[in-house]
Coordinates of C-alpha atoms in Angstrom, one line a residue:
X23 CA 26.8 -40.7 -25.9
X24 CA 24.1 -41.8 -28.0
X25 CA 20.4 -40.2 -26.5
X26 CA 17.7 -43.3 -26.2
X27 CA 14.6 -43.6 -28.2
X28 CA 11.2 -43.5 -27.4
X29 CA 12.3 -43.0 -23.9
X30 CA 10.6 -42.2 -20.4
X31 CA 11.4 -38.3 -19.8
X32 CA 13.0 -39.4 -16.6
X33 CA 15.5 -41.5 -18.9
X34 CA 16.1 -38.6 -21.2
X35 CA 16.8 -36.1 -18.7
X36 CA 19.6 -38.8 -16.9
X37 CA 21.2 -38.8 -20.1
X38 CA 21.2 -35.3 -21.0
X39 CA 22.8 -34.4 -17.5
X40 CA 25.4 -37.1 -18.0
X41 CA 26.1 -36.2 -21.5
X42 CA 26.4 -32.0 -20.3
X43 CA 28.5 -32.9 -17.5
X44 CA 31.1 -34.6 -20.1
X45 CA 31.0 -31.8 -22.2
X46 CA 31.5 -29.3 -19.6
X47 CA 35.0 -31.0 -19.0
X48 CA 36.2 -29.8 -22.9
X49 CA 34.6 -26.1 -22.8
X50 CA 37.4 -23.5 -23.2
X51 CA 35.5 -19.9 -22.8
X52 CA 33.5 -18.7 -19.4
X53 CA 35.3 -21.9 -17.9
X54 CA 33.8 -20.1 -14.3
X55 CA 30.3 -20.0 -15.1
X56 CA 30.5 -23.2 -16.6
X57 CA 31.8 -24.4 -13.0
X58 CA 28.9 -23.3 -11.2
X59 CA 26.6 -24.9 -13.5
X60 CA 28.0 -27.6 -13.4
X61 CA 27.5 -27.4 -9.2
X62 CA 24.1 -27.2 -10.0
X63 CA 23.6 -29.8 -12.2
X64 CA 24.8 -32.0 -9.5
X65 CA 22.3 -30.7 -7.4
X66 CA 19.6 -31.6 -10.1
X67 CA 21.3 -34.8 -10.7
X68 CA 20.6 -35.9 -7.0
X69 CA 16.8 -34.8 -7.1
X70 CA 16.2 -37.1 -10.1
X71 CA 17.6 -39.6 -8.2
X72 CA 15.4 -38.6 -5.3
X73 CA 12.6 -38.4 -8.0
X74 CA 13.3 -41.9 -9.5
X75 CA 12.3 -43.3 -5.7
X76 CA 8.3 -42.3 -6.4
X77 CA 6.5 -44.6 -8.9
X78 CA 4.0 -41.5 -9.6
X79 CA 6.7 -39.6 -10.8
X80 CA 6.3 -41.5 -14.5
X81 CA 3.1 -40.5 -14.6
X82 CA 1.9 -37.4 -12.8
X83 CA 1.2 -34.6 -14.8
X84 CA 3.5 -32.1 -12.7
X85 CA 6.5 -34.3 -12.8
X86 CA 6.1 -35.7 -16.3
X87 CA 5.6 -32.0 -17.2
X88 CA 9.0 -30.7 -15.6
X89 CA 11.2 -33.3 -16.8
X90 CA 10.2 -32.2 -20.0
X91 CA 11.2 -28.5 -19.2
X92 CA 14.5 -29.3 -17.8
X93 CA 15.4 -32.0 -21.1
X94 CA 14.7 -28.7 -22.7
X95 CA 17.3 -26.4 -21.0
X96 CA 19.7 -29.2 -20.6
X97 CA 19.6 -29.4 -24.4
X98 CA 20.1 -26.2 -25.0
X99 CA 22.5 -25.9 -22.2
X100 CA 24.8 -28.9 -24.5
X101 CA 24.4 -26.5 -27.6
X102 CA 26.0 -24.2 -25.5
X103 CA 28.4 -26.2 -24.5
X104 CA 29.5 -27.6 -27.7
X105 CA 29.9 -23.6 -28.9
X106 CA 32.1 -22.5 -26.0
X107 CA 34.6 -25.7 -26.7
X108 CA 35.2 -23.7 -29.6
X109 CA 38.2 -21.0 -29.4
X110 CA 36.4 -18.6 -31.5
X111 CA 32.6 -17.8 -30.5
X112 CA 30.7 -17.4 -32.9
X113 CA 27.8 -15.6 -31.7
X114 CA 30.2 -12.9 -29.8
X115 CA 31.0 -12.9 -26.3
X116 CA 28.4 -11.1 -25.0
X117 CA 25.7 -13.1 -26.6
X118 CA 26.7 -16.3 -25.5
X119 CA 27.5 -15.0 -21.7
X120 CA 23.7 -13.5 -21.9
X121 CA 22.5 -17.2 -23.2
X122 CA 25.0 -19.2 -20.5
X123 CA 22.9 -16.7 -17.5
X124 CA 19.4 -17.7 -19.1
X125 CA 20.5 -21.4 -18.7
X126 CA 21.9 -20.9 -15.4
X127 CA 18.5 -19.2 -14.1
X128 CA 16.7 -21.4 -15.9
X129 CA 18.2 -24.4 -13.9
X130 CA 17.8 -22.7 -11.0
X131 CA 13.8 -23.0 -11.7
X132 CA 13.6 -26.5 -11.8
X133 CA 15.9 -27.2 -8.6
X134 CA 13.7 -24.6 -7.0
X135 CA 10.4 -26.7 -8.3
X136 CA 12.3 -30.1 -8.4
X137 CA 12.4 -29.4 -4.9
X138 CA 8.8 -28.0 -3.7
X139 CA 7.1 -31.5 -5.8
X140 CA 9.3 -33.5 -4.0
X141 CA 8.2 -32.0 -0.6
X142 CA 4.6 -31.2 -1.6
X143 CA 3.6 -34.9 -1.2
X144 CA 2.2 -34.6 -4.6
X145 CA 3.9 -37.6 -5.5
X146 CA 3.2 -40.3 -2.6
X147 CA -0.8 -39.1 -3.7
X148 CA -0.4 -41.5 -6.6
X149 CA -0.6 -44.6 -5.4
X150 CA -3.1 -43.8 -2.7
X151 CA -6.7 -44.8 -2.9
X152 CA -8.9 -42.2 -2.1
X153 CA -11.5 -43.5 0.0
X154 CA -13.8 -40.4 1.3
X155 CA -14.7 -36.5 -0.3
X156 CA -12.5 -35.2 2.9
X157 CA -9.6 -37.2 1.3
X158 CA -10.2 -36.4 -2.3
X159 CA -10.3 -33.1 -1.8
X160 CA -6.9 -33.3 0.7
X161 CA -5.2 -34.9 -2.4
X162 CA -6.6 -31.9 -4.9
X163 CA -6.0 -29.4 -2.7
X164 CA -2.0 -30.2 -2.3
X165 CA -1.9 -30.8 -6.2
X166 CA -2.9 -27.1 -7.1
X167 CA -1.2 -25.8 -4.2
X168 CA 1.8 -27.2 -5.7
X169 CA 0.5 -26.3 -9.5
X170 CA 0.7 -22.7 -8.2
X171 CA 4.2 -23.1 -7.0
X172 CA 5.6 -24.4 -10.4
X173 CA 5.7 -24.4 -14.2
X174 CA 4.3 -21.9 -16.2
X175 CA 2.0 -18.8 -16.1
X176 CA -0.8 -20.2 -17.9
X177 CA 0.2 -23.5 -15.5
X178 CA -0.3 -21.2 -12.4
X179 CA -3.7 -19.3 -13.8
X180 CA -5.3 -22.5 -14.6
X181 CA -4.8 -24.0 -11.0
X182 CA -6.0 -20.6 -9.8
X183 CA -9.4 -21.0 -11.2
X184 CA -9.2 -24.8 -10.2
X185 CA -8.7 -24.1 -6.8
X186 CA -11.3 -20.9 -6.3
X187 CA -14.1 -23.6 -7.8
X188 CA -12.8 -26.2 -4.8
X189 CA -13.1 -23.5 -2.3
X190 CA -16.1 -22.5 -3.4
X191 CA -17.7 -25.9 -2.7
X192 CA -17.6 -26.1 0.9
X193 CA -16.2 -24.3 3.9
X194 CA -14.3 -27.7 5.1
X195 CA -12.6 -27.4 1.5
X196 CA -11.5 -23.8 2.9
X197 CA -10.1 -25.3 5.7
X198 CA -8.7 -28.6 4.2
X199 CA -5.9 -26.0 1.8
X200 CA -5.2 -23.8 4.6
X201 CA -4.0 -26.5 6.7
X202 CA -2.2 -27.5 3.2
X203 CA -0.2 -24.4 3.3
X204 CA -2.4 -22.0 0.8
X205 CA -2.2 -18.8 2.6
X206 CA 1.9 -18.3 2.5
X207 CA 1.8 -19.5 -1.4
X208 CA -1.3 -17.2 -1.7
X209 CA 0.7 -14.3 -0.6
X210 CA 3.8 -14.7 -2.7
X211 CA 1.8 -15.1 -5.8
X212 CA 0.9 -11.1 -4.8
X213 CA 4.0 -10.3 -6.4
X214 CA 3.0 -12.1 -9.5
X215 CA 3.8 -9.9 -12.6
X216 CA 0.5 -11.0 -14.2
X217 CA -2.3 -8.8 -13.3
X218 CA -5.0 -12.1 -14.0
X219 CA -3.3 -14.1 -11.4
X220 CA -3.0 -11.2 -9.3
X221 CA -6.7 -10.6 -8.9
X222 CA -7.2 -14.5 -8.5
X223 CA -5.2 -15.0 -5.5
X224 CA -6.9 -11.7 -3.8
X225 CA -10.4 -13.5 -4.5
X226 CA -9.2 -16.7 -3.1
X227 CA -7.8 -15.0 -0.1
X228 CA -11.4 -13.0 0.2
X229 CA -12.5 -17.0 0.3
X230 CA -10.4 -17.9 3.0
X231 CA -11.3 -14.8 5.3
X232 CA -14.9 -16.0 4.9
X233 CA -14.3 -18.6 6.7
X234 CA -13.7 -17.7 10.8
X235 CA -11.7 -21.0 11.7
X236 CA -9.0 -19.5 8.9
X237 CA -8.9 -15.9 9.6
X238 CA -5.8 -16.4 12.2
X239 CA -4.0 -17.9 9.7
X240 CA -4.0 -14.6 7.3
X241 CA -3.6 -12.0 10.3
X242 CA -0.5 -14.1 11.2
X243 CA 0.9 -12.9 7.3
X244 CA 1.4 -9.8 8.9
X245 CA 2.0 -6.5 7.4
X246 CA 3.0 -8.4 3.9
X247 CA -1.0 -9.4 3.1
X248 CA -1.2 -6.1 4.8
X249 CA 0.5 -4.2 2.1
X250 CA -0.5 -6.3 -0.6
X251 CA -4.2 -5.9 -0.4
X252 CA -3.6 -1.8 0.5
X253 CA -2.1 -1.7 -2.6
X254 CA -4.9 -3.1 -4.6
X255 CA -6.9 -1.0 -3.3
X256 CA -5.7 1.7 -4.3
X257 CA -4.8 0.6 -8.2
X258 CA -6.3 -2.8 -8.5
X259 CA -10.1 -3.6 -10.4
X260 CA -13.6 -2.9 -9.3
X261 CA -13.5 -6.8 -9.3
X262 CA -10.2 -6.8 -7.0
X263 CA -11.1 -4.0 -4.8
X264 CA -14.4 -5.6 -3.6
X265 CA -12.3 -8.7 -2.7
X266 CA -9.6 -6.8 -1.2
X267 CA -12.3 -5.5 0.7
X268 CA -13.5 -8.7 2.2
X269 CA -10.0 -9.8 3.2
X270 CA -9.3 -6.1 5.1
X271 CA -12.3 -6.9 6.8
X272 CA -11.2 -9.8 8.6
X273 CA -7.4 -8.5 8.7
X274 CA -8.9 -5.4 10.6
X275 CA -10.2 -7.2 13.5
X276 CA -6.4 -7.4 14.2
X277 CA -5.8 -3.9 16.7
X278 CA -1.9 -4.0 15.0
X279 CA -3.3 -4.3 11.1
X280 CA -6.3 -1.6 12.1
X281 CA -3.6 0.8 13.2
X282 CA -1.8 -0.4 10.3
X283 CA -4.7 0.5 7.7
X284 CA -5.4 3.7 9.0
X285 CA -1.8 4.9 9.2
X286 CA -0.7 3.8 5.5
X287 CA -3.5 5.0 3.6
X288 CA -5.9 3.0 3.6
X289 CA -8.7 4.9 5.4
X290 CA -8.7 7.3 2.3
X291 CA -8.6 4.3 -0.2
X292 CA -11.4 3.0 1.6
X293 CA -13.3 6.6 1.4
X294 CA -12.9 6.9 -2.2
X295 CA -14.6 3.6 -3.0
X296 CA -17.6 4.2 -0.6
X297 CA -18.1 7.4 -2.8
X298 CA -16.9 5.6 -6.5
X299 CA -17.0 2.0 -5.8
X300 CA -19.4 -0.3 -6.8
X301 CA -22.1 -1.2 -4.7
X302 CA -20.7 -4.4 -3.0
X303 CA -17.0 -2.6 -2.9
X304 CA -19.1 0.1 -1.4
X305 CA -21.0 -2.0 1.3
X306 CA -17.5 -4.1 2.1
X307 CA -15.3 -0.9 2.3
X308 CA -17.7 0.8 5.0
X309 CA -17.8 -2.5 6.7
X310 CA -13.6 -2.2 7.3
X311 CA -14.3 1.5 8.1
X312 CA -16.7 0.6 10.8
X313 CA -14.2 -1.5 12.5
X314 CA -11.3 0.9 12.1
X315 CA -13.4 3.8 13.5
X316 CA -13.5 1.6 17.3
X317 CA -10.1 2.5 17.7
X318 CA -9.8 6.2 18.9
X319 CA -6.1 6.4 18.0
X320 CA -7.6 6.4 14.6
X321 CA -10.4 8.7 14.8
X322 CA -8.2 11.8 13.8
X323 CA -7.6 10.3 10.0
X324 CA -11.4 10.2 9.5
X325 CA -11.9 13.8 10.6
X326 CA -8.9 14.6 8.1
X327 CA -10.5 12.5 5.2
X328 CA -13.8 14.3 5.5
X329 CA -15.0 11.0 6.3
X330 CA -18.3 12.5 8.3
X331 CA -19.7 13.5 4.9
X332 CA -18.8 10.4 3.1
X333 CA -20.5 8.3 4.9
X334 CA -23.5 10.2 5.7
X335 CA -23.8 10.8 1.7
X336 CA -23.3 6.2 1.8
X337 CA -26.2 5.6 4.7
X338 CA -28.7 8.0 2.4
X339 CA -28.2 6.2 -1.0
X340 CA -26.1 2.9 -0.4
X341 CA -27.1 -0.4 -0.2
X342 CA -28.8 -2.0 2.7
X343 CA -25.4 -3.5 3.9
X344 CA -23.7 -0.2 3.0
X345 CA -26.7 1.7 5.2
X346 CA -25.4 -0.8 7.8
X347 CA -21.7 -0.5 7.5
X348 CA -21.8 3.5 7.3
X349 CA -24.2 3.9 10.0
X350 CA -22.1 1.7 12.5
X351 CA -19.2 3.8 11.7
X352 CA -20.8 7.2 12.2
X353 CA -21.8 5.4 15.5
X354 CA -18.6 4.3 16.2
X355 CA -16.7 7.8 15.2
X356 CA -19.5 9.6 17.4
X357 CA -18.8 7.6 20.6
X358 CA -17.9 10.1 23.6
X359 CA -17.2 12.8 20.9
X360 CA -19.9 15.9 21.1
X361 CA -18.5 17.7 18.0
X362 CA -19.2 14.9 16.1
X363 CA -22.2 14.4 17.0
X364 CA -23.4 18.1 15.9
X365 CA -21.5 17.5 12.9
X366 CA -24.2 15.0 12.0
X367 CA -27.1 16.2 13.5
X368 CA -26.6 19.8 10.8
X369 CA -26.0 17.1 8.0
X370 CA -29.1 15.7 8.8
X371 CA -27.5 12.2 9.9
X372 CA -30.1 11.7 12.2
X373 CA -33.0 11.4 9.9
X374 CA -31.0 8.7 7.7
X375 CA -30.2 6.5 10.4
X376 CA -33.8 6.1 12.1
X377 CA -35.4 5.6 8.4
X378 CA -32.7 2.7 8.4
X379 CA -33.7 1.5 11.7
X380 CA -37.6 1.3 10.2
X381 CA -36.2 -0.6 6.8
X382 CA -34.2 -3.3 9.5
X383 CA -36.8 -3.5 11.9
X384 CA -39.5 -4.8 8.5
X385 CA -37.4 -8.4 10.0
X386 CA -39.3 -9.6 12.8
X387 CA -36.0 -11.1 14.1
X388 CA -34.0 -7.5 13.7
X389 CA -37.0 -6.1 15.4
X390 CA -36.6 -8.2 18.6
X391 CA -33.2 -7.4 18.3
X392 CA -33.7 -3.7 18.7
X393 CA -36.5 -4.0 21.2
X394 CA -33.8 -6.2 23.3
X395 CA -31.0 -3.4 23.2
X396 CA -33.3 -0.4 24.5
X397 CA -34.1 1.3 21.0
X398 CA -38.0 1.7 21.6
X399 CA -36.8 4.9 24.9
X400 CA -34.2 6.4 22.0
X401 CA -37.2 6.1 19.4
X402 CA -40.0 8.3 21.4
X403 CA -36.8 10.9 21.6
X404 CA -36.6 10.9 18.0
X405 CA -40.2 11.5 17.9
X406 CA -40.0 14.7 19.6
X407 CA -37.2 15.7 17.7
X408 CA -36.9 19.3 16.7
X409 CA -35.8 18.1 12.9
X410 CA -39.0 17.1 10.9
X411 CA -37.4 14.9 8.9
X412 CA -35.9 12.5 12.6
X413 CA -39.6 12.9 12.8
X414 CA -41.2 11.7 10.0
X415 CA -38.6 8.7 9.8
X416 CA -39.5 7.7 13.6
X417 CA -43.1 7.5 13.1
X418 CA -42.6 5.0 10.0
X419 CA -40.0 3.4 12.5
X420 CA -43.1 3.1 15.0
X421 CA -45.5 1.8 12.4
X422 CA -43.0 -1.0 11.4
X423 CA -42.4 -1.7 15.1
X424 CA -45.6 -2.2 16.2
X425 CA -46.1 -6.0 15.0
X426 CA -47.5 -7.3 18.5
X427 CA -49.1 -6.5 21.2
X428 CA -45.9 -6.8 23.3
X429 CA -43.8 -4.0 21.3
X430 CA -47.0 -1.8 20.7
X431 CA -47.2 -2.0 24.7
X432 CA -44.1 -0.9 25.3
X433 CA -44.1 2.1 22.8
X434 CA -47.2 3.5 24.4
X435 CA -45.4 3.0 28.0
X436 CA -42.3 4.8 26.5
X437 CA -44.4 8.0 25.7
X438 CA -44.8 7.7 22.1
X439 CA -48.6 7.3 21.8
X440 CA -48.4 11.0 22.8
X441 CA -45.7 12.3 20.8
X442 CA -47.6 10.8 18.0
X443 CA -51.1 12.4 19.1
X444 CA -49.0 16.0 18.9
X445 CA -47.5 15.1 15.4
X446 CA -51.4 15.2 14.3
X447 CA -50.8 18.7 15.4
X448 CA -48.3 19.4 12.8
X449 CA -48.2 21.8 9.6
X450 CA -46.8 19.6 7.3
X451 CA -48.7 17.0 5.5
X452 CA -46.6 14.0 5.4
X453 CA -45.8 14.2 9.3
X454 CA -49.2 14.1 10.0
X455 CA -49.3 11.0 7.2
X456 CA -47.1 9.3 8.9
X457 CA -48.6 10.0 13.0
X458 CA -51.3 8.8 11.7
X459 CA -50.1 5.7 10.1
X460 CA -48.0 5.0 13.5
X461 CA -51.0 5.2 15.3
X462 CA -53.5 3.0 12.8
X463 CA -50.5 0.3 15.0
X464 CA -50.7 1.5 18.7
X465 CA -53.8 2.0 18.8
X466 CA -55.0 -1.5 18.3
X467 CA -53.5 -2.0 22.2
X468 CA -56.0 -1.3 24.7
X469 CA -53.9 0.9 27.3
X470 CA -52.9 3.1 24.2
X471 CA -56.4 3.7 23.1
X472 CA -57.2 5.1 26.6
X473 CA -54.2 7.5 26.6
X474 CA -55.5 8.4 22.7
X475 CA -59.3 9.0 24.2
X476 CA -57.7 10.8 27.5
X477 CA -55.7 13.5 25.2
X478 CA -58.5 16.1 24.3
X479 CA -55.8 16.6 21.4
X480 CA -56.0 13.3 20.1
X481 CA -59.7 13.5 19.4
X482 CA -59.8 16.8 17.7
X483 CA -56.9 16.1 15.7
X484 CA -58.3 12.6 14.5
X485 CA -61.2 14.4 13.3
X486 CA -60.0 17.1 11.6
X487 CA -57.8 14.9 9.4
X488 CA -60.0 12.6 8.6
X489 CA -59.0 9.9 11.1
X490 CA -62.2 7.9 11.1
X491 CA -60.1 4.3 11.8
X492 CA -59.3 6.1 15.1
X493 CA -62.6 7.0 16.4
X494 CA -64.1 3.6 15.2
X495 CA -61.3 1.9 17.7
X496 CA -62.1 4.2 20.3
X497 CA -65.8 3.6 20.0
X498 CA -65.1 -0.4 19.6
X499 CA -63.5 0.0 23.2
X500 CA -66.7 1.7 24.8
X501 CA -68.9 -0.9 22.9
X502 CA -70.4 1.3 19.9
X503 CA -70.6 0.1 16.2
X504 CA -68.6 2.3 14.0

């Protein structure tokens, strides 16, 4: 059968099949193997046919590009042929069984991929006009979801960049590939042998757990995405970790997954990047912790990690989201657990976590926050701490605080003009920096100035360090120049 030149691929790869599936009836040697791809060349036969049916299939890049691939193997598969019609084989029988098995998988591929373009809707796109960004980016979407379900590695890597720079763009585009399918594709390209794609997919999944309409759809993956992104934590790059990271975050909101983290590992994978990771990795792996640490069936694995320590050592020296995420988690470990508690208060915990408190509540919108949930009562206990340190930190706390006349009210009702007043008292130089600093705030309330004048302490101790702002505001109120 003569092959046609200058031919569509579509045309070429009819004619190859027919031509194979002649030859096939002459072949002498490995007459069952030869039966079974013949079977499957049927089954290719019909999804020409079925490919024939789109218009877009002459022309889109995907389909025009797998033709080509299987004119390939068909060729080589009629080389075959034409050497096992011989009696003698040339190249040795186990040679030629080994290359009859590559063409057999290789066919296998393209019914496998012949099969998700056909489905994929790729090809009806191509004679549709788009008319609006939603659709455009519907059409794109569905073309690298199906890019990263076919052809080649380099094929799969370039879509993978392709579709992290869509997702990137908008939320809606987020949403727009997840109702496309992504997230099960996403997951079986996890198994990928190549390492680049493998730290793609985790950072396009990280994408998709951003997004709170889409996080359902990975905590319905299950223990699989579970698994997966364990794993990578555990041998994957500084660059996959911190994305792994942001996925676990959202997976652990799940009770089953949290359980799931914390009994395969991951609580000490977690551990070992808040002490090594780097400092977003850090920030996002105390941010998992936190949530894992609400569950008390869990609690136990921190304790046998050491996790106290780690944490405390995070909320001194991490960033301010890893201050954040370390903190909650102490708080959440802590909850109805006195030992605990000690624990922290001899590792000086205490003093780290109300010097955070100051550097949050430098946001008037934290502040409010913190005045809302009670903190100002917790803050005049700090101040009469018996750690200098707790101290120190709650004055600065006070001073950052005391941004209105509201808060600076409040303070003074809660006692801690005169915890403040008996830090004046004190031997060491920088709690007495630091009263006094608190107070330069208070005492620009009225009420507060009378309890200042009132405390026979507070006067003797303004003087003898120098306090001259305080007497001047405490003459102001009785109507003297300073």
């Amino acid at each position: 059968m003569k092959v046609p030149e200058n031919d569509d691929p579509m045309s070429l790869s009819n004619h190859l099949l027919a031509s194979l599936l002649e030859q096939i009836q002459s072949i002498n040697n490995f007459k069952g193997k030869w039966a079974l791809i013949k079977s499957k060349l049927s089954g290719l036969g019909a999804q020409l046919a079925e490919f024939s049916e789109f218009p877009a299939s002459f022309s889109n890049p995907l389909a025009v590009d797998l033709l080509r691939s299987i004119s390939q193997t068909l060729n080589e598969a009629s080389s075959l042929s034409r050497k096992c019609q011989s009696a003698d084989l040339a190249e040795g029988k186990l040679r030629t069984q080994s290359d009859i098995d590559a063409v057999s998988a290789k066919l296998d591929r393209h019914i496998k991929d012949s099969e998700i373009l056909i489905r994929s809707g790729v090809l009806q796109d191509g004679g549709v006009t788009v008319s609006s960004k939603k659709e455009a980016a519907r059409v794109e979407s569905r073309n690298l979801i199906t890019r990263l379900q076919i052809g080649t590695t380099e094929s799969k890597n370039s879509a993978m960049d392709s579709l992290l720079g869509l997702l990137q763009e908008d939320d809606k585009n987020v949403m727009i590939a997840v109702a496309q399918g992504v997230v099960p594709v996403l997951v079986r390209l996890l198994d990928s042998s190549s390492l680049e794609i493998k730290e793609k997919t985790v950072a396009v999944i990280s994408r998709v757990s951003s997004v709170e309409s889409s996080k359902h759809v990975l905590i319905a993956e299950g223990l699989l995405l579970l698994n997966h992104l364990l794993r990578v934590l555990e041998s994957g790059s500084c660059f996959a970790k911190e994305k792994a990271c942001i996925a676990l975050q959202a997976l652990s909101f799940s009770k089953e997954n949290a359980r799931a983290i914390g009994s395969r590992g991951g609580i000490s994978s977690l551990l070992e990047i808040c002490q090594a990771g780097t400092p977003g990795s850090q920030a996002f792996a105390a941010g998992v912790l936190k949530v894992l640490a609400s569950l008390d069936e869990i609690k136990e694995n921190f304790i046998e990690e050491n996790a106290v320590f780690v944490l405390i050592d995070l909320a001194a020296s991490g960033t301010a989201l890893a201050q954040e995420n370390s903190i909650g988690c102490l708080c959440n470990l802590v909850s109805d657990d006195e030992k605990l508690k000690l624990l922290i208060v001899k590792e000086v915990g205490i003093e780290f976590a109300v010097d955070f408190v100051r550097q949050l509540a430098s946001s008037p919108h934290i502040a409010d926050a913190l005045i809302a949930e009670d903190f100002i009562p917790r803050l005049e206990s700090a101040l009469n701490c018996g750690v200098l340190a707790v101290r120190i930190a709650a004055a600065r706390a006070v001073y950052v605080l005391g941004f209105n006349s509201k808060t600076r009210k409040e303070m003074g009702e809660c006692g801690c003009t005169i915890a403040l007043i008996k830090m004046l008292d004190g031997k060491a130089v920088e709690e007495k920096e630091a009263a006094a600093m608190a107070l330069s705030s208070l005492l620009l309330y009225t009420g507060n100035r009378k309890v200042f004048r009132n405390d026979e302490r507070g006067i003797v101790n303004a003087e003898a360090n120098g306090c001259s702002w305080c007497l001047c505001l405490l003459a102001e109120t009785c109507g003297n120049e300073c």
